Structure formats: C-alpha cells, structure tokens
Amino acid sequence: MGTEAVKAVQDAPDMELVAAQGRHDQLSEILSAGATHVVDLTVPESTEANVRFAVENGLHAVVGTTGWDTARLHALEQLLAEHSSAGVLIAPNFALGSVLATAFAAKAAQYFESAEIIELHHPKKVDAPSGTAVRTAELMGQARDAAGVDPSPDATETALDGARGAEVAGIHVHSVRLRGLVAHQEVLLGSPGEQLTIRHDSFDRASFMPGVLLGLRTVGSRPGLTHGLDGYLDLGL
Ligand SMILES: NC(=O)C1=CN([C@@H]2O[C@H](COP(=O)(O)OP(=O)(O)OC[C@H]3O[C@@H](n4cnc5c(N)ncnc54)[C@H](OP(=O)(O)O)[C@@H]3O)[C@@H](O)[C@H]2O)C=CC1
Ligand SMILES: O=C(O)C1=N[C@H](C(=O)O)C[C@H](O)C1
C-alpha cells in the first residue's frame, strides 16, 4: 500500500512527494524534507506513534493502517484537542465502493433479524478481522441498538473455538485468508424468506488510491479527527 501511495502522490499534479519511509527510517527526516501532510500505511504497532509525531509537529495525517480501537481513537482526540489546527483522517478503507457498502449496510442493518459479516483477504494480512469489517460491524451494531433490534437469532449450544467467528458490536464476523484474494467483504442480512447480500471487492490496490488522494486534498481543511472516508463524502444516507 505504501508503494502504491507513493506512486499515486508522485502522479498527482497538485502534490509533491518529499519523503517515503519504511520501518528503519527516522521520522524527523519528514520534517527536514518539508512535509505538510503524511500518509501512514504501516502496522498496528507503529501507526499510533507515527500519527502522534505528525500531530505534535503540525502535520496533517491520512491513515489507512488498521488497529485503531476505541481507546486509541479517544487518545488521539485528546491529543488533537491540544493541537487544534491539525487534521487526521483514520480511514479503515479508502475504496469508494467499500465506503458505500459499509454505509448501505449500516442503513439496512435495522431492517433484518439476522446480520453477519464475512471478510476475505490475501494471506499476508496480519490482522483479523479486517479494520473494514470491524468498522462495518460497529456501525451496523449502533444502528440496530438505536432501533431496538433484538440480537440475531442463534440456537448454537456447542461450537468449536472460532466456529461462529469474532463478535463485534453483537455481529459475528468471519475472516477468510486465501491466496489469490485482495480485499473483499460480504454483509449478510436475513429475515424470514429473504436475504440481502452487500458485497464489495477490491481486485487491485489501485482501488484505494483515489481515496488516499481525496484524503490528502481534504484533511487540511478538516481539523480534528475524522473516522472513515465517508466523513469527507456527501452520502446523504
Ligand atoms: N485503508 C485502506 O484502504 C487499506 C488499509 N490497509 C492497511 O494498511 C496497512 C499496511 O498494509 P500493507 O501495505 O498490506 O502491509 P505491508 O506489510 O505490505 O507494509 C507494511 C509497511 O509498514 C512498515 N512497517 C512495518 N513494521 C513497521 C514498524 N514497526 N514501524 C514502522 N513501519 C513499519 C513496512 O516497512 P518496510 O517497507 O521497511 O518493511 C511497510 O512499509 C495495514 O494495516 C492494512 O490493514 C491496506 C489496504 C487498504
Ligand atoms: O490489509 C489489507 O489488505 C486491507 N486492509 C484494510 C482492512 O483491514 O480493512 C482495508 C482493506 O480491507 C485491505
């Protein structure tokens, strides 16, 4: 993703790439290079420190790295309160189709008895469930709670560990890792006699780049924390 983002920024006529870093580089070099914005596409262990460095040094940050749980987001909001001009976008998924699929799923979730998520990714992915699936489940769970929907019916009495997936905000999330895949997600919604499936597929990492560039173009005018690229889109849902 970092390599793709470097190319996308280099090809963007309104942007200049001043630095590209891997795990062995010094963050201070970003400042001496004259950066105004950073894109973080790293690993859950390093993303928080990278973003803190950016905010404390007056840089705007566009973050695609997963692993931003509620505690981390809360700590970031507190940091941003002390640095009120900085903007940070935490985007679990930069692909427009995925952002729309999550928004559609959140909208539909309250109208069905059952809701589950299957996310499918390439086998080099280090985290499960995917950040996109976690965010989708959180938004669907919030919508179902607000509408007073009962938990999905489930008569399971015995199960092998993991057989029912991970439970996020009351929604079971199943993770598949399969050679040949890139990034895919299905939201399954069921009621008596019917099923709605909301599926999104990223077949190539090119799918994420328009969202990265949109994030970079917008983040400086949106101080504080924005969670999800939908915050920069007028979805009207
Ligand atoms: N929001 C979105 O749309 C998308 C988000 N992602 C997320 O982006 C992240 C990166 O994914 P992907 O590119 O596939 O992962 P890769 O493993 O291919 O790349 C990880 C990058 O992180 C760097 N890195 C690894 N360890 C550290 C460390 N300890 N400190 C600093 N940097 C480190 C690596 O540096 P080096 O080059 O030196 O090894 C490498 O550049 C993941 O969290 C993934 O879930 C992925 C796709 C889309
Ligand atoms: O690691 C990946 O590949 C992806 N990570 C993000 C996630 O965890 O949701 C976004 C996309 O699914 C690709």
Short mmCIF file of C-alpha atoms and ligand atoms in Angstrom, two decimals:
data_model
loop_
_atom_site.label_atom_id
_atom_site.label_comp_id
_atom_site.label_asym_id
_atom_site.label_seq_id
_atom_site.Cartn_x
_atom_site.Cartn_y
_atom_site.Cartn_z
CA MET A 1 0.00 0.00 0.00
CA GLY A 2 2.81 2.40 0.85
CA THR A 3 4.47 1.77 -2.51
CA GLU A 4 1.17 2.36 -4.34
CA ALA A 5 0.52 5.54 -2.36
CA VAL A 6 3.98 6.88 -3.20
CA LYS A 7 3.25 6.38 -6.91
CA ALA A 8 -0.20 7.97 -6.60
CA VAL A 9 1.22 11.07 -4.90
CA GLN A 10 4.04 11.32 -7.46
CA ASP A 11 1.47 11.18 -10.28
CA ALA A 12 -0.87 13.75 -8.70
CA PRO A 13 -0.34 17.13 -10.39
CA ASP A 14 -1.21 19.10 -7.25
CA MET A 15 1.10 17.16 -4.88
CA GLU A 16 4.81 16.80 -4.30
CA LEU A 17 6.36 13.73 -2.70
CA VAL A 18 9.09 14.92 -0.33
CA ALA A 19 9.80 11.69 1.61
CA ALA A 20 8.99 7.98 1.61
CA GLN A 21 9.81 5.93 4.70
CA GLY A 22 10.00 2.30 5.77
CA ARG A 23 10.44 0.86 9.23
CA HIS A 24 14.13 1.75 9.58
CA ASP A 25 13.83 5.48 8.80
CA GLN A 26 13.82 8.38 11.25
CA LEU A 27 10.54 10.29 11.46
CA SER A 28 12.49 13.55 11.96
CA GLU A 29 13.58 13.29 8.31
CA ILE A 30 9.98 14.03 7.31
CA LEU A 31 10.28 17.45 8.92
CA SER A 32 13.60 18.29 7.32
CA ALA A 33 12.12 17.26 3.96
CA GLY A 34 9.45 19.96 4.40
CA ALA A 35 6.36 17.73 4.59
CA THR A 36 2.98 19.29 5.36
CA HIS A 37 0.95 16.04 5.18
CA VAL A 38 1.75 12.40 5.92
CA VAL A 39 0.13 9.15 4.82
CA ASP A 40 0.51 6.26 7.27
CA LEU A 41 0.19 2.75 5.85
CA THR A 42 2.19 0.67 8.28
CA VAL A 43 1.30 -1.81 11.04
CA PRO A 44 -0.92 -1.57 14.13
CA GLU A 45 2.19 -1.43 16.37
CA SER A 46 3.61 1.73 14.80
CA THR A 47 0.69 3.75 13.48
CA GLU A 48 -0.23 5.45 16.75
CA ALA A 49 3.30 6.77 17.34
CA ASN A 50 3.56 7.90 13.72
CA VAL A 51 0.32 9.88 13.94
CA ARG A 52 1.30 11.37 17.29
CA PHE A 53 4.57 12.55 15.75
CA ALA A 54 2.69 14.15 12.84
CA VAL A 55 0.15 15.95 15.03
CA GLU A 56 2.75 17.19 17.51
CA ASN A 57 4.74 18.62 14.61
CA GLY A 58 1.80 20.36 12.91
CA LEU A 59 1.38 17.91 10.03
CA HIS A 60 -1.95 16.63 8.73
CA ALA A 61 -2.25 12.85 8.63
CA VAL A 62 -4.14 10.44 6.39
CA VAL A 63 -4.12 7.00 7.99
CA GLY A 64 -5.10 3.72 6.38
CA THR A 65 -3.43 1.42 8.89
CA THR A 66 -5.87 -0.75 10.81
CA GLY A 67 -5.92 -1.38 14.57
CA TRP A 68 -7.43 1.93 15.69
CA ASP A 69 -9.69 0.73 18.51
CA THR A 70 -11.85 2.96 20.69
CA ALA A 71 -9.10 3.60 23.25
CA ARG A 72 -6.62 4.68 20.58
CA LEU A 73 -9.17 6.92 18.89
CA HIS A 74 -10.04 8.52 22.21
CA ALA A 75 -6.36 9.20 22.99
CA LEU A 76 -5.95 10.73 19.53
CA GLU A 77 -8.94 13.02 20.07
CA GLN A 78 -7.37 14.23 23.31
CA LEU A 79 -4.09 14.90 21.51
CA LEU A 80 -5.90 16.77 18.74
CA ALA A 81 -7.66 18.94 21.33
CA GLU A 82 -4.18 20.24 22.23
CA HIS A 83 -3.25 20.77 18.56
CA SER A 84 -6.42 22.27 17.19
CA SER A 85 -5.20 23.11 13.68
CA ALA A 86 -4.14 19.55 12.81
CA GLY A 87 -6.43 17.28 10.82
CA VAL A 88 -6.33 13.47 10.96
CA LEU A 89 -8.30 11.06 8.80
CA ILE A 90 -8.46 7.47 10.04
CA ALA A 91 -9.88 5.54 7.09
CA PRO A 92 -10.37 1.77 7.54
CA ASN A 93 -10.93 1.56 3.79
CA PHE A 94 -10.09 4.05 1.02
CA ALA A 95 -12.05 2.31 -1.74
CA LEU A 96 -15.17 4.27 -2.63
CA GLY A 97 -17.19 1.10 -3.22
CA SER A 98 -16.26 -0.23 0.19
CA VAL A 99 -17.17 3.05 1.90
CA LEU A 100 -20.55 2.93 0.15
CA ALA A 101 -21.06 -0.76 1.01
CA THR A 102 -20.43 -0.02 4.69
CA ALA A 103 -22.85 2.92 4.62
CA PHE A 104 -25.50 0.80 2.88
CA ALA A 105 -25.01 -1.99 5.43
CA ALA A 106 -25.36 0.42 8.35
CA LYS A 107 -28.55 1.78 6.80
CA ALA A 108 -30.02 -1.68 6.15
CA ALA A 109 -28.99 -3.35 9.41
CA GLN A 110 -32.03 -2.36 11.46
CA TYR A 111 -34.50 -3.90 8.99
CA PHE A 112 -33.34 -7.53 9.24
CA GLU A 113 -33.49 -10.13 12.01
CA SER A 114 -30.02 -11.54 11.30
CA ALA A 115 -26.77 -9.86 10.38
CA GLU A 116 -23.31 -11.37 9.89
CA ILE A 117 -20.14 -10.31 8.04
CA ILE A 118 -17.64 -12.35 6.05
CA GLU A 119 -14.38 -10.60 5.14
CA LEU A 120 -11.94 -12.25 2.76
CA HIS A 121 -8.32 -11.15 2.23
CA HIS A 122 -4.91 -12.09 0.89
CA PRO A 123 -2.90 -14.38 3.20
CA LYS A 124 -0.24 -11.73 4.00
CA LYS A 125 -2.72 -9.71 6.04
CA VAL A 126 -1.56 -9.56 9.68
CA ASP A 127 -4.77 -8.56 11.43
CA ALA A 128 -8.18 -10.22 11.74
CA PRO A 129 -10.91 -9.24 11.49
CA SER A 130 -10.14 -6.54 8.93
CA GLY A 131 -10.47 -2.92 10.02
CA THR A 132 -13.24 -2.51 7.47
CA ALA A 133 -15.22 -5.39 8.96
CA VAL A 134 -14.80 -4.06 12.48
CA ARG A 135 -15.99 -0.60 11.43
CA THR A 136 -18.89 -2.04 9.44
CA ALA A 137 -19.98 -4.17 12.40
CA GLU A 138 -19.71 -1.20 14.78
CA LEU A 139 -21.90 1.00 12.57
CA MET A 140 -24.42 -1.80 11.99
CA GLY A 141 -24.49 -2.63 15.72
CA GLN A 142 -25.08 1.03 16.62
CA ALA A 143 -27.95 1.26 14.13
CA ARG A 144 -29.55 -1.95 15.40
CA ASP A 145 -29.20 -0.85 19.03
CA ALA A 146 -30.70 2.58 18.27
CA ALA A 147 -33.66 0.94 16.54
CA GLY A 148 -34.14 -1.58 19.38
CA VAL A 149 -33.48 -4.63 17.18
CA ASP A 150 -33.05 -7.92 19.07
CA PRO A 151 -29.75 -9.83 18.78
CA SER A 152 -29.55 -12.05 15.68
CA PRO A 153 -31.27 -15.38 16.43
CA ASP A 154 -28.75 -18.16 17.08
CA ALA A 155 -29.51 -21.51 18.69
CA THR A 156 -25.87 -22.61 18.87
CA GLU A 157 -25.24 -24.52 22.09
CA THR A 158 -21.90 -26.12 21.33
CA ALA A 159 -19.21 -24.82 18.99
CA LEU A 160 -15.54 -25.27 18.30
CA ASP A 161 -13.46 -22.18 19.15
CA GLY A 162 -13.89 -19.63 16.39
CA ALA A 163 -16.66 -21.52 14.61
CA ARG A 164 -19.03 -18.57 14.95
CA GLY A 165 -16.34 -16.00 14.18
CA ALA A 166 -15.50 -12.95 16.29
CA GLU A 167 -18.33 -10.94 17.79
CA VAL A 168 -18.09 -7.19 17.17
CA ALA A 169 -20.93 -4.96 18.42
CA GLY A 170 -23.18 -8.03 18.53
CA ILE A 171 -22.40 -9.03 14.94
CA HIS A 172 -20.49 -12.20 14.07
CA VAL A 173 -17.52 -11.51 11.77
CA HIS A 174 -15.81 -14.34 9.87
CA SER A 175 -12.32 -13.92 8.39
CA VAL A 176 -11.06 -15.86 5.36
CA ARG A 177 -7.39 -15.70 4.24
CA LEU A 178 -6.92 -17.11 0.76
CA ARG A 179 -4.14 -16.94 -1.84
CA GLY A 180 -5.36 -15.01 -4.87
CA LEU A 181 -7.64 -12.64 -2.98
CA VAL A 182 -7.03 -8.92 -2.42
CA ALA A 183 -9.76 -7.41 -0.17
CA HIS A 184 -13.41 -8.46 -0.15
CA GLN A 185 -16.36 -8.24 2.18
CA GLU A 186 -19.91 -9.59 2.31
CA VAL A 187 -22.55 -8.33 4.70
CA LEU A 188 -25.33 -10.90 5.04
CA LEU A 189 -28.72 -9.70 6.24
CA GLY A 190 -31.55 -12.16 6.73
CA SER A 191 -35.24 -12.14 7.62
CA PRO A 192 -37.91 -14.81 7.15
CA GLY A 193 -37.91 -15.83 3.49
CA GLU A 194 -35.31 -13.35 2.23
CA GLN A 195 -31.63 -12.40 2.24
CA LEU A 196 -29.85 -9.20 1.28
CA THR A 197 -26.13 -9.50 0.50
CA ILE A 198 -23.99 -6.36 0.27
CA ARG A 199 -20.67 -7.32 -1.30
CA HIS A 200 -17.64 -5.27 -2.22
CA ASP A 201 -14.49 -6.48 -3.97
CA SER A 202 -11.14 -4.76 -4.34
CA PHE A 203 -9.39 -6.68 -7.12
CA ASP A 204 -6.37 -4.37 -7.16
CA ARG A 205 -4.76 -1.94 -4.74
CA ALA A 206 -5.36 0.76 -7.33
CA SER A 207 -8.90 0.81 -5.88
CA PHE A 208 -7.61 2.51 -2.73
CA MET A 209 -5.65 5.34 -4.33
CA PRO A 210 -8.44 7.81 -5.25
CA GLY A 211 -9.46 7.69 -1.59
CA VAL A 212 -5.91 8.32 -0.40
CA LEU A 213 -5.68 11.38 -2.67
CA LEU A 214 -9.13 12.62 -1.63
CA GLY A 215 -7.99 12.29 1.98
CA LEU A 216 -4.82 14.27 1.33
CA ARG A 217 -6.71 17.02 -0.52
CA THR A 218 -9.32 17.37 2.25
CA VAL A 219 -7.64 16.65 5.59
CA GLY A 220 -6.03 20.09 5.95
CA SER A 221 -9.42 21.79 5.86
CA ARG A 222 -10.94 19.40 8.43
CA PRO A 223 -9.20 19.98 11.77
CA GLY A 224 -9.66 17.29 14.41
CA LEU A 225 -10.40 13.62 13.89
CA THR A 226 -12.45 12.20 11.02
CA HIS A 227 -13.13 8.46 11.30
CA GLY A 228 -13.98 6.99 7.92
CA LEU A 229 -13.67 8.45 4.43
CA ASP A 230 -17.47 8.84 4.42
CA GLY A 231 -16.82 11.88 6.63
CA TYR A 232 -15.44 13.63 3.53
CA LEU A 233 -18.24 12.46 1.22
CA ASP A 234 -21.79 13.72 0.95
CA LEU A 235 -23.50 10.33 1.05
CA GLY A 236 -26.83 11.72 2.30
CA LEU A 237 -27.86 8.33 3.69
N1 LIG B 1 -7.39 1.85 4.48
C1 LIG B 1 -7.25 1.09 3.39
O1 LIG B 1 -7.94 1.27 2.38
C2 LIG B 1 -6.25 -0.01 3.41
C3 LIG B 1 -5.57 -0.26 4.54
N2 LIG B 1 -4.63 -1.24 4.58
C4 LIG B 1 -3.90 -1.35 5.82
O2 LIG B 1 -2.65 -0.71 5.61
C5 LIG B 1 -1.67 -1.35 6.43
C6 LIG B 1 -0.49 -1.76 5.55
O3 LIG B 1 -0.89 -2.80 4.71
P1 LIG B 1 0.12 -3.43 3.64
O4 LIG B 1 0.67 -2.35 2.80
O5 LIG B 1 -0.59 -4.54 3.00
O6 LIG B 1 1.26 -4.00 4.59
P2 LIG B 1 2.78 -4.35 4.24
O7 LIG B 1 3.19 -5.37 5.24
O8 LIG B 1 2.95 -4.63 2.80
O9 LIG B 1 3.55 -2.98 4.55
C7 LIG B 1 3.71 -2.54 5.86
C8 LIG B 1 4.58 -1.30 5.88
O10 LIG B 1 4.74 -0.94 7.24
C9 LIG B 1 6.12 -0.77 7.51
N3 LIG B 1 6.40 -1.23 8.87
C10 LIG B 1 6.38 -2.50 9.31
N4 LIG B 1 6.71 -2.54 10.61
C11 LIG B 1 6.90 -1.29 10.99
C12 LIG B 1 7.28 -0.67 12.21
N5 LIG B 1 7.48 -1.40 13.32
N6 LIG B 1 7.42 0.66 12.24
C13 LIG B 1 7.20 1.40 11.13
N7 LIG B 1 6.84 0.88 9.94
C14 LIG B 1 6.71 -0.45 9.88
C15 LIG B 1 6.86 -1.59 6.47
O11 LIG B 1 8.12 -1.02 6.27
P3 LIG B 1 9.28 -1.74 5.41
O12 LIG B 1 8.96 -1.37 4.00
O13 LIG B 1 10.54 -1.14 5.90
O14 LIG B 1 9.14 -3.20 5.69
C16 LIG B 1 5.94 -1.45 5.27
O15 LIG B 1 6.24 -0.25 4.57
C17 LIG B 1 -2.38 -2.50 7.14
O16 LIG B 1 -2.78 -2.06 8.42
C18 LIG B 1 -3.60 -2.75 6.28
O17 LIG B 1 -4.66 -3.30 7.00
C19 LIG B 1 -4.34 -1.99 3.49
C20 LIG B 1 -5.03 -1.81 2.33
C21 LIG B 1 -6.06 -0.80 2.20
O1 LIG B 2 -4.73 -5.40 4.66
C1 LIG B 2 -5.44 -5.18 3.65
O2 LIG B 2 -5.19 -5.65 2.55
C2 LIG B 2 -6.62 -4.31 3.82
N1 LIG B 2 -6.79 -3.75 4.97
C3 LIG B 2 -7.87 -2.89 5.32
C4 LIG B 2 -8.74 -3.53 6.37
O3 LIG B 2 -8.21 -4.19 7.27
O4 LIG B 2 -9.95 -3.34 6.33
C5 LIG B 2 -8.63 -2.39 4.10
C6 LIG B 2 -8.81 -3.43 3.05
O5 LIG B 2 -9.69 -4.39 3.50
C7 LIG B 2 -7.48 -4.05 2.66
#
